[in-house]
Short mmCIF file of C-alpha atoms in Angstrom, two decimals:
data_model
loop_
_atom_site.label_atom_id
_atom_site.label_comp_id
_atom_site.label_asym_id
_atom_site.label_seq_id
_atom_site.Cartn_x
_atom_site.Cartn_y
_atom_site.Cartn_z
CA UNK A 29 19.95 11.08 3.19
CA UNK A 30 20.07 8.33 0.60
CA UNK A 31 23.46 9.33 -0.71
CA UNK A 32 24.75 9.57 2.82
CA UNK A 33 23.84 5.93 3.41
CA UNK A 34 25.10 4.82 0.03
CA UNK A 35 28.43 6.55 0.39
CA UNK A 36 29.10 5.07 3.79
CA UNK A 37 32.48 3.39 3.92
CA UNK A 38 31.55 0.97 6.70
CA UNK A 39 32.15 -2.52 5.35
CA UNK A 40 31.70 -5.53 7.54
CA UNK A 41 32.14 -8.63 5.43
CA UNK A 42 30.08 -11.67 6.37
CA UNK A 43 28.36 -9.88 9.19
CA UNK A 44 25.01 -8.20 9.33
CA UNK A 45 24.62 -4.58 8.28
CA UNK A 46 22.10 -2.46 10.09
CA UNK A 47 20.76 0.96 9.15
CA UNK A 48 19.53 3.03 12.07
CA UNK A 49 17.33 6.06 11.63
CA UNK A 50 17.86 8.17 14.74
CA UNK A 51 15.75 11.15 15.68
CA UNK A 52 17.69 14.34 16.21
CA UNK A 53 16.20 15.23 19.57
CA UNK A 54 16.29 11.97 21.51
CA UNK A 55 17.87 8.90 20.01
CA UNK A 56 20.76 10.61 18.25
CA UNK A 57 21.59 12.34 21.52
CA UNK A 58 21.18 8.96 23.24
CA UNK A 59 23.67 7.46 20.81
CA UNK A 60 25.97 10.37 21.51
CA UNK A 61 25.72 9.73 25.22
CA UNK A 62 26.52 6.06 24.68
CA UNK A 63 29.56 7.17 22.71
CA UNK A 64 30.94 9.71 25.16
CA UNK A 65 30.26 7.28 28.01
CA UNK A 66 32.40 4.73 26.17
CA UNK A 67 29.75 2.06 26.21
CA UNK A 68 30.49 -0.95 24.05
CA UNK A 69 28.13 -2.01 21.29
CA UNK A 70 28.55 -3.84 17.97
CA UNK A 71 29.93 -1.79 15.05
CA UNK A 72 27.38 -3.13 12.55
CA UNK A 73 25.22 -0.04 12.69
CA UNK A 74 25.21 2.89 10.31
CA UNK A 75 23.30 5.74 11.88
CA UNK A 76 21.31 8.27 9.89
CA UNK A 77 20.17 11.37 11.71
CA UNK A 78 16.67 12.56 10.90
CA UNK A 79 14.79 15.46 12.42
CA UNK A 80 11.92 13.25 13.56
CA UNK A 81 11.09 9.58 13.14
CA UNK A 82 7.93 10.76 11.39
CA UNK A 83 10.12 11.86 8.50
CA UNK A 84 11.17 8.24 8.04
CA UNK A 85 8.73 7.00 5.46
CA UNK A 86 8.19 3.27 5.04
CA UNK A 87 9.73 3.97 1.63
CA UNK A 88 13.11 4.58 3.24
CA UNK A 89 12.95 1.39 5.26
CA UNK A 90 12.05 -0.58 2.14
CA UNK A 91 14.81 1.10 0.18
CA UNK A 92 17.34 0.21 2.88
CA UNK A 93 16.22 -3.42 2.73
CA UNK A 94 16.37 -3.33 -1.05
CA UNK A 95 19.93 -2.09 -0.94
CA UNK A 96 20.96 -5.05 1.15
CA UNK A 97 20.56 -3.89 4.74
CA UNK A 98 19.97 -6.89 6.98
CA UNK A 99 18.18 -4.87 9.61
CA UNK A 100 16.61 -1.43 9.97
CA UNK A 101 16.23 0.31 13.29
CA UNK A 102 14.04 3.33 13.78
CA UNK A 103 14.60 5.08 17.09
CA UNK A 104 12.86 8.17 18.37
CA UNK A 105 11.50 9.96 21.40
CA UNK A 106 9.17 8.23 23.80
CA UNK A 107 5.46 8.60 23.15
CA UNK A 108 4.46 11.94 24.63
CA UNK A 109 8.00 13.33 24.43
CA UNK A 110 8.14 14.05 20.70
CA UNK A 111 9.75 17.38 19.91
CA UNK A 112 7.00 17.86 17.33
CA UNK A 113 4.32 16.71 19.79
CA UNK A 114 2.86 13.79 17.87
CA UNK A 115 5.37 12.86 15.19
CA UNK A 116 6.12 9.51 16.73
CA UNK A 117 2.41 8.62 16.74
CA UNK A 118 2.62 8.61 12.95
CA UNK A 119 5.80 6.55 13.00
CA UNK A 120 4.21 3.98 15.24
CA UNK A 121 1.15 3.59 13.03
CA UNK A 122 3.23 3.27 9.88
CA UNK A 123 5.56 0.81 11.57
CA UNK A 124 2.68 -1.46 12.57
CA UNK A 125 1.42 -1.55 8.99
CA UNK A 126 4.86 -1.93 7.43
CA UNK A 127 5.75 -4.82 9.70
CA UNK A 128 2.66 -6.78 8.67
CA UNK A 129 3.24 -6.08 4.98
CA UNK A 130 6.84 -7.27 5.29
CA UNK A 131 5.62 -10.43 6.98
CA UNK A 132 3.15 -11.05 4.16
CA UNK A 133 5.84 -10.43 1.56
CA UNK A 134 7.98 -13.07 3.26
CA UNK A 135 10.63 -10.73 4.66
CA UNK A 136 11.36 -11.55 8.29
CA UNK A 137 9.62 -8.73 10.14
CA UNK A 138 12.22 -8.96 12.92
CA UNK A 139 14.60 -7.16 10.57
CA UNK A 140 12.75 -3.94 11.25
CA UNK A 141 12.48 -2.60 14.76
CA UNK A 142 11.06 0.54 16.34
CA UNK A 143 12.43 1.70 19.67
CA UNK A 144 11.92 4.72 21.87
CA UNK A 145 15.25 5.96 23.22
CA UNK A 146 15.53 9.28 25.04
CA UNK A 147 18.58 11.54 25.14
CA UNK A 148 19.39 10.31 28.64
CA UNK A 149 19.24 6.63 27.76
CA UNK A 150 22.75 5.94 26.50
CA UNK A 151 22.74 2.55 28.16
CA UNK A 152 19.42 1.67 26.55
CA UNK A 153 20.81 2.65 23.14
CA UNK A 154 23.79 0.34 23.57
CA UNK A 155 21.51 -2.44 24.80
CA UNK A 156 19.10 -2.01 21.88
CA UNK A 157 21.95 -2.19 19.38
CA UNK A 158 23.34 -5.27 21.10
CA UNK A 159 20.05 -7.15 21.19
CA UNK A 160 18.96 -6.04 17.73
CA UNK A 161 22.27 -7.07 16.17
CA UNK A 162 21.91 -10.43 17.84
CA UNK A 163 18.36 -10.79 16.55
CA UNK A 164 19.32 -9.85 13.01
CA UNK A 165 22.26 -12.26 13.14
CA UNK A 166 19.78 -14.96 14.07
CA UNK A 167 17.65 -14.04 11.05
CA UNK A 168 20.80 -14.25 8.94
CA UNK A 169 22.02 -12.27 5.97
CA UNK A 170 19.19 -10.68 4.04
CA UNK A 171 17.89 -12.75 1.10
CA UNK A 172 17.69 -9.45 -0.78
CA UNK A 173 21.48 -9.17 -0.96
CA UNK A 174 21.63 -9.80 -4.66
CA UNK A 175 25.23 -11.05 -4.94
CA UNK A 176 24.97 -13.61 -2.24
CA UNK A 177 21.46 -14.85 -2.83
CA UNK A 178 22.21 -17.07 -5.82
CA UNK A 179 24.60 -19.30 -3.92
CA UNK A 180 22.49 -19.56 -0.79
CA UNK A 181 19.76 -21.97 0.21
CA UNK A 182 17.27 -19.24 -0.60
CA UNK A 183 18.55 -19.17 -4.17
CA UNK A 184 17.30 -22.72 -4.64
CA UNK A 185 13.88 -21.76 -3.35
CA UNK A 186 13.80 -18.81 -5.70
CA UNK A 187 14.65 -21.01 -8.67
CA UNK A 188 11.85 -23.38 -7.69
CA UNK A 189 9.43 -20.46 -7.46
CA UNK A 190 10.40 -19.36 -10.97
CA UNK A 191 9.97 -22.88 -12.28
CA UNK A 192 6.53 -23.33 -10.77
CA UNK A 193 5.44 -19.98 -12.23
CA UNK A 194 6.47 -21.02 -15.71
CA UNK A 195 4.26 -24.07 -15.38
CA UNK A 196 1.30 -21.99 -14.26
CA UNK A 197 1.63 -19.23 -16.82
CA UNK B 27 -35.28 -0.18 -13.68
CA UNK B 28 -32.77 0.22 -16.46
CA UNK B 29 -29.87 2.62 -16.39
CA UNK B 30 -31.44 4.71 -19.16
CA UNK B 31 -34.67 5.21 -17.23
CA UNK B 32 -32.75 6.08 -14.09
CA UNK B 33 -30.63 8.55 -16.04
CA UNK B 34 -33.76 10.15 -17.48
CA UNK B 35 -35.10 10.51 -13.97
CA UNK B 36 -31.86 12.14 -12.80
CA UNK B 37 -31.92 14.60 -15.71
CA UNK B 38 -35.46 15.52 -14.70
CA UNK B 39 -34.14 16.21 -11.20
CA UNK B 40 -31.59 18.56 -12.66
CA UNK B 41 -28.23 16.81 -13.02
CA UNK B 42 -25.96 18.25 -15.71
CA UNK B 43 -24.48 15.04 -16.99
CA UNK B 44 -24.52 11.30 -16.47
CA UNK B 45 -21.41 9.16 -16.66
CA UNK B 46 -22.68 5.92 -18.15
CA UNK B 47 -21.74 3.56 -20.96
CA UNK B 48 -21.98 4.01 -24.69
CA UNK B 49 -21.90 1.19 -27.21
CA UNK B 50 -19.17 1.82 -29.75
CA UNK B 51 -18.09 -0.87 -32.20
CA UNK B 52 -19.69 -3.51 -30.06
CA UNK B 53 -17.97 -2.50 -26.83
CA UNK B 54 -19.40 -0.48 -24.01
CA UNK B 55 -17.14 2.40 -23.05
CA UNK B 56 -17.65 5.11 -20.44
CA UNK B 57 -19.11 8.36 -21.73
CA UNK B 58 -20.35 11.54 -20.13
CA UNK B 59 -23.89 11.99 -21.48
CA UNK B 60 -25.82 15.21 -21.63
CA UNK B 61 -29.57 15.49 -21.53
CA UNK B 62 -29.97 15.32 -25.32
CA UNK B 63 -27.98 12.11 -25.63
CA UNK B 64 -29.98 10.15 -23.11
CA UNK B 65 -31.30 7.68 -25.68
CA UNK B 66 -27.78 6.52 -26.46
CA UNK B 67 -27.11 5.24 -22.96
CA UNK B 68 -26.51 1.49 -22.74
CA UNK B 69 -29.41 -0.11 -20.92
CA UNK B 70 -27.18 -2.55 -19.12
CA UNK B 71 -23.77 -2.42 -17.59
CA UNK B 72 -21.16 -4.40 -19.50
CA UNK B 73 -20.99 -7.59 -17.50
CA UNK B 74 -17.31 -8.38 -17.58
CA UNK B 75 -15.85 -5.01 -18.50
CA UNK B 76 -14.90 -2.75 -15.65
CA UNK B 77 -13.57 0.77 -15.83
CA UNK B 78 -11.93 3.12 -13.33
CA UNK B 79 -15.14 5.12 -13.07
CA UNK B 80 -13.97 7.03 -10.01
CA UNK B 81 -10.77 8.00 -11.80
CA UNK B 82 -12.81 9.38 -14.68
CA UNK B 83 -14.98 11.38 -12.26
CA UNK B 84 -11.83 12.79 -10.68
CA UNK B 85 -10.60 13.92 -14.08
CA UNK B 86 -13.97 15.50 -14.82
CA UNK B 87 -13.64 17.52 -11.61
CA UNK B 88 -10.02 18.36 -12.45
CA UNK B 89 -11.04 19.69 -15.83
CA UNK B 90 -13.35 22.15 -14.11
CA UNK B 91 -16.55 20.67 -15.51
CA UNK B 92 -17.93 20.45 -12.00
CA UNK B 93 -21.66 20.29 -11.93
CA UNK B 94 -24.16 17.79 -10.71
CA UNK B 95 -23.17 14.45 -12.19
CA UNK B 96 -24.89 11.10 -12.17
CA UNK B 97 -22.52 8.15 -12.10
CA UNK B 98 -23.14 4.52 -12.87
CA UNK B 99 -21.19 2.79 -10.13
CA UNK B 100 -20.58 -0.70 -8.85
CA UNK B 101 -19.80 -1.34 -5.20
CA UNK B 102 -16.08 -0.79 -5.73
CA UNK B 103 -16.66 2.38 -7.78
CA UNK B 104 -18.77 3.83 -5.00
CA UNK B 105 -16.10 3.03 -2.42
CA UNK B 106 -13.51 4.75 -4.60
CA UNK B 107 -15.74 7.82 -4.99
CA UNK B 108 -16.24 8.02 -1.21
CA UNK B 109 -12.49 7.66 -0.64
CA UNK B 110 -11.73 10.40 -3.18
CA UNK B 111 -14.43 12.57 -1.61
CA UNK B 112 -12.89 12.16 1.83
CA UNK B 113 -9.48 13.10 0.50
CA UNK B 114 -10.78 16.25 -1.14
CA UNK B 115 -10.25 15.13 -4.73
CA UNK B 116 -13.90 15.32 -5.75
CA UNK B 117 -17.06 16.82 -4.26
CA UNK B 118 -19.05 13.76 -3.31
CA UNK B 119 -22.18 15.83 -2.62
CA UNK B 120 -22.43 16.76 -6.30
CA UNK B 121 -22.73 13.12 -7.31
CA UNK B 122 -25.87 11.05 -7.73
CA UNK B 123 -25.02 7.39 -7.86
CA UNK B 124 -26.83 4.91 -10.07
CA UNK B 125 -26.05 1.77 -8.15
CA UNK B 126 -25.28 -1.47 -9.94
CA UNK B 127 -24.95 -4.73 -8.06
CA UNK B 128 -22.43 -7.21 -9.42
CA UNK B 129 -23.42 -10.73 -10.40
CA UNK B 130 -22.52 -13.65 -8.19
CA UNK B 131 -20.04 -14.83 -10.81
CA UNK B 132 -18.27 -11.47 -10.82
CA UNK B 133 -18.25 -11.30 -7.03
CA UNK B 134 -16.74 -14.76 -6.73
CA UNK B 135 -14.11 -13.93 -9.33
CA UNK B 136 -13.17 -10.77 -7.40
CA UNK B 137 -13.54 -12.37 -3.97
CA UNK B 138 -15.29 -9.08 -3.23
CA UNK B 139 -16.55 -8.51 0.28
CA UNK B 140 -19.20 -6.00 -0.76
CA UNK B 141 -20.14 -6.36 -4.46
CA UNK B 142 -22.96 -3.85 -4.29
CA UNK B 143 -23.27 -0.09 -3.65
CA UNK B 144 -25.29 1.40 -0.78
CA UNK B 145 -28.39 1.69 -2.95
CA UNK B 146 -29.06 -0.77 -5.74
CA UNK B 147 -30.85 0.42 -8.88
CA UNK B 148 -29.86 -2.34 -11.27
CA UNK B 149 -29.18 -6.02 -10.59
CA UNK B 150 -29.77 -8.09 -7.51
CA UNK B 151 -27.73 -8.17 -4.37
CA UNK B 152 -25.30 -10.98 -3.70
CA UNK B 153 -23.71 -11.07 -0.26
CA UNK B 154 -19.97 -10.85 -0.71
CA UNK B 155 -17.19 -13.21 0.15
CA UNK B 156 -15.60 -12.36 3.46
CA UNK B 157 -12.50 -14.55 3.38
CA UNK B 158 -10.14 -14.35 0.43
CA UNK B 159 -8.79 -17.79 -0.47
CA UNK B 160 -5.94 -16.25 -2.45
CA UNK B 161 -4.68 -14.31 0.55
CA UNK B 162 -4.95 -17.40 2.76
CA UNK B 163 -3.04 -19.47 0.19
CA UNK B 164 -0.11 -17.04 0.26
CA UNK B 165 -0.27 -16.80 4.05
CA UNK B 166 0.01 -20.56 4.39
CA UNK B 167 3.46 -20.57 2.75
CA UNK B 168 6.64 -20.62 4.83
CA UNK B 169 8.41 -17.27 5.23
CA UNK B 170 11.24 -17.87 2.75
CA UNK B 171 8.97 -19.61 0.25
CA UNK B 172 6.61 -16.66 0.39
CA UNK B 173 9.43 -14.27 -0.40
CA UNK B 174 10.56 -16.51 -3.26
CA UNK B 175 6.99 -16.60 -4.55
CA UNK B 176 6.68 -12.83 -4.55
CA UNK B 177 10.14 -12.22 -5.99
CA UNK B 178 9.42 -14.61 -8.84
CA UNK B 179 6.14 -12.82 -9.49
CA UNK B 180 7.65 -9.34 -9.27
CA UNK B 181 10.51 -10.30 -11.55
CA UNK B 182 8.09 -10.44 -14.47
CA UNK B 183 7.16 -6.77 -13.95
CA UNK B 184 7.58 -4.64 -17.07
CA UNK B 185 7.35 -1.35 -15.18
CA UNK B 186 4.50 -0.29 -17.45
CA UNK B 187 2.95 1.61 -14.51
CA UNK B 188 -0.43 0.21 -15.56
CA UNK B 189 -1.33 -0.64 -11.97
CA UNK B 190 -0.71 2.91 -10.86
CA UNK B 191 -2.27 4.60 -13.87
CA UNK B 192 -5.55 2.74 -13.64
CA UNK B 193 -5.83 2.92 -9.86
CA UNK B 194 -8.83 5.11 -8.95
CA UNK B 195 -7.32 6.20 -5.63
CA UNK B 196 -3.83 6.98 -6.97
CA UNK B 197 -3.83 10.70 -7.59
CA UNK B 198 -0.50 12.06 -6.31
CA UNK B 199 1.09 14.56 -8.68
CA UNK B 200 4.53 13.36 -7.68
CA UNK B 201 4.69 9.60 -7.54
CA UNK B 202 7.13 7.73 -5.32
CA UNK B 203 7.52 5.11 -8.05
CA UNK B 204 9.08 7.75 -10.28
CA UNK B 205 11.49 8.96 -7.61
CA UNK B 206 14.96 8.07 -8.74
CA UNK B 207 16.15 7.83 -5.14
CA UNK B 208 13.67 5.10 -4.40
CA UNK B 209 13.46 3.15 -7.66
CA UNK B 210 16.41 3.20 -10.02
CA UNK B 211 15.64 4.30 -13.52
CA UNK B 212 16.42 2.41 -16.66
CA UNK B 213 16.11 -1.17 -15.54
CA UNK B 214 13.43 -3.76 -16.14
CA UNK B 215 12.25 -5.44 -14.02
CA UNK B 216 12.36 -2.48 -11.64
CA UNK B 217 14.04 -2.97 -8.27
CA UNK B 218 12.03 -5.69 -6.66
CA UNK B 219 10.54 -6.02 -4.19
CA UNK B 220 10.84 -2.31 -3.34
CA UNK B 221 8.83 -1.11 -6.33
CA UNK B 222 5.84 -3.28 -5.48
CA UNK B 223 6.08 -2.92 -1.73
CA UNK B 224 6.12 0.88 -2.03
CA UNK B 225 2.76 0.60 -3.69
CA UNK B 226 1.52 -1.93 -1.18
CA UNK B 227 2.39 0.44 1.67
CA UNK B 228 0.55 3.24 -0.11
CA UNK B 229 -2.47 1.05 -0.71
CA UNK B 230 -2.86 0.25 2.99
CA UNK B 231 -5.66 2.53 4.24
CA UNK B 232 -6.56 3.52 0.66
CA UNK B 233 -7.16 0.45 -1.52
CA UNK B 234 -10.86 -0.08 -2.13
CA UNK B 235 -10.29 -3.50 -3.71
CA UNK B 236 -11.55 -2.92 -7.24
CA UNK B 237 -8.83 -5.16 -8.66
CA UNK B 238 -8.25 -3.07 -11.77
CA UNK B 239 -4.50 -3.14 -11.09
CA UNK B 240 -4.40 -6.88 -11.48
CA UNK B 241 -6.70 -6.80 -14.53
CA UNK B 242 -4.46 -4.31 -16.27
CA UNK B 243 -1.17 -6.02 -15.41
CA UNK B 244 0.31 -7.53 -18.57
CA UNK B 245 2.44 -9.90 -16.51
CA UNK B 246 -0.43 -11.16 -14.39
CA UNK B 247 1.20 -10.30 -11.07
CA UNK B 248 -1.33 -11.07 -8.29
CA UNK B 249 -1.30 -7.48 -7.04
CA UNK B 250 -4.81 -7.70 -5.74
CA UNK B 251 -3.82 -10.38 -3.27
CA UNK B 252 -1.07 -8.11 -1.96
CA UNK B 253 -3.32 -5.07 -1.59
CA UNK B 254 -6.18 -7.10 -0.15
CA UNK B 255 -3.82 -8.10 2.61
CA UNK B 256 -2.73 -4.48 3.10
CA UNK B 257 -6.38 -3.52 3.56
CA UNK B 258 -6.93 -6.41 5.96
CA UNK B 259 -3.98 -5.24 8.05
CA UNK B 260 -5.43 -1.75 8.42
CA UNK B 261 -8.85 -3.19 9.21
CA UNK B 262 -7.38 -5.35 11.93
CA UNK B 263 -5.12 -2.70 13.47
CA UNK B 264 -7.26 0.40 13.20
CA UNK B 265 -10.73 -0.93 12.35
CA UNK B 266 -10.70 1.29 9.27
CA UNK B 267 -12.23 0.33 5.95
CA UNK B 268 -11.40 2.58 2.98
CA UNK B 269 -14.52 3.85 1.26
CA UNK B 270 -16.95 2.40 3.78
CA UNK B 271 -18.52 5.74 4.64
CA UNK B 272 -17.81 9.46 4.61
CA UNK B 273 -17.36 9.81 8.38
CA UNK B 274 -14.56 7.33 9.16
CA UNK B 275 -11.16 8.99 9.30
CA UNK B 276 -8.12 7.36 7.77
CA UNK B 277 -5.58 6.44 10.49
CA UNK B 278 -2.72 7.64 8.28
CA UNK B 279 -4.56 10.73 7.11
CA UNK B 280 -4.81 12.39 10.49
CA UNK B 281 -1.99 14.45 11.88
CA UNK B 282 -1.29 16.70 14.83
CA UNK B 283 -3.70 16.80 17.71
CA UNK B 284 -6.15 14.48 16.01
CA UNK B 285 -3.63 11.65 15.90
CA UNK B 286 -4.67 8.59 17.79
CA UNK B 287 -3.03 5.27 18.34
CA UNK B 288 -4.80 1.94 17.99
CA UNK B 289 -6.62 0.87 21.11
CA UNK B 290 -4.49 -0.21 24.04
CA UNK B 291 -1.16 0.97 22.64
CA UNK B 292 1.16 2.43 25.27
CA UNK B 293 -1.49 2.71 27.94
CA UNK B 294 0.17 2.63 31.31
#
């Protein structure tokens, strides 16, 4: 899964990059439906098919952010519709915790979103991608993009943080 | 009552060993005493030295020396033992705990919310500190400043794995921090923030706030503040406190039919 994401050739300079974990049974089929129905949505998303959203560990979301993703979408079956009965319960609980930890670490928690998209909801899929891309654009490029961070406004803040630490230590 | 007297009493009741402290070269170090060694037990608990007592108990069980064991435990040690018991790493019923209450000074230093075990044999009880000033201080920063603060802290990480190795509730055989797909090998500092946030995510619903990670960190990264917050999050969302008692179920440790969502979620 990791190498799949890493090897992706999608390059969108100066625009946000979004990694989407899509569950095999609902959201991936929903994305498929959006595709065959020729619905328009932004091309900033790289989809990764997983068997269930419960297989998406918070580790993977963090890793995606570490590698410079500006947003991470997790999409799965509606509560009660999980192919594995209660897999998405686990996802939901982990998501709630992860979001708060990201907030505390200073990473905009809006960069990570959990959505329930069924196989019949092609239109919802397109809409979610549209609104999420817009939201991530608002949040801006991720401060964890190593190459760009030095030049940005955030780079200054980081330098200040380093300086103040040296005084303390 | 001193620890030695209590240990003597436990031996009389039929425990096989007591994990207490032994004075060696002027320092108190943990030691598993048998009945014949009872006179060598330190009367007091080393005031400012703390050890991963629960981790040692887990290793005793791993080595197959399982018998009835008495353990000198502070509040945090007891919480760790309960948490390990719940997760099937040790048999909590085989343990007899010699409870030690921490001093006020220690409790204030730790910002500990419960610096005493369920039954106190040594020391006097000091009601803990419910609000952590350190967590509030980080929370009061602006979003970007907070990230800069953490990144600057994490950048001093030496990847010594001290925080993981000393952690009493870290027992996985395969550790995510050693997974090459998650954290690249061969670079110091390790990929930040992912390295530290992986651990923070793991500590949510598990961390019993002993603070040994921070004590052992050679770079002085305020890990405890991070994990304290992780514990607070779980407390707020699921009303779950790691190590509080044997009956509470961890929200992330239940699967299948027993899975429940926090109150009010997705109710029509």
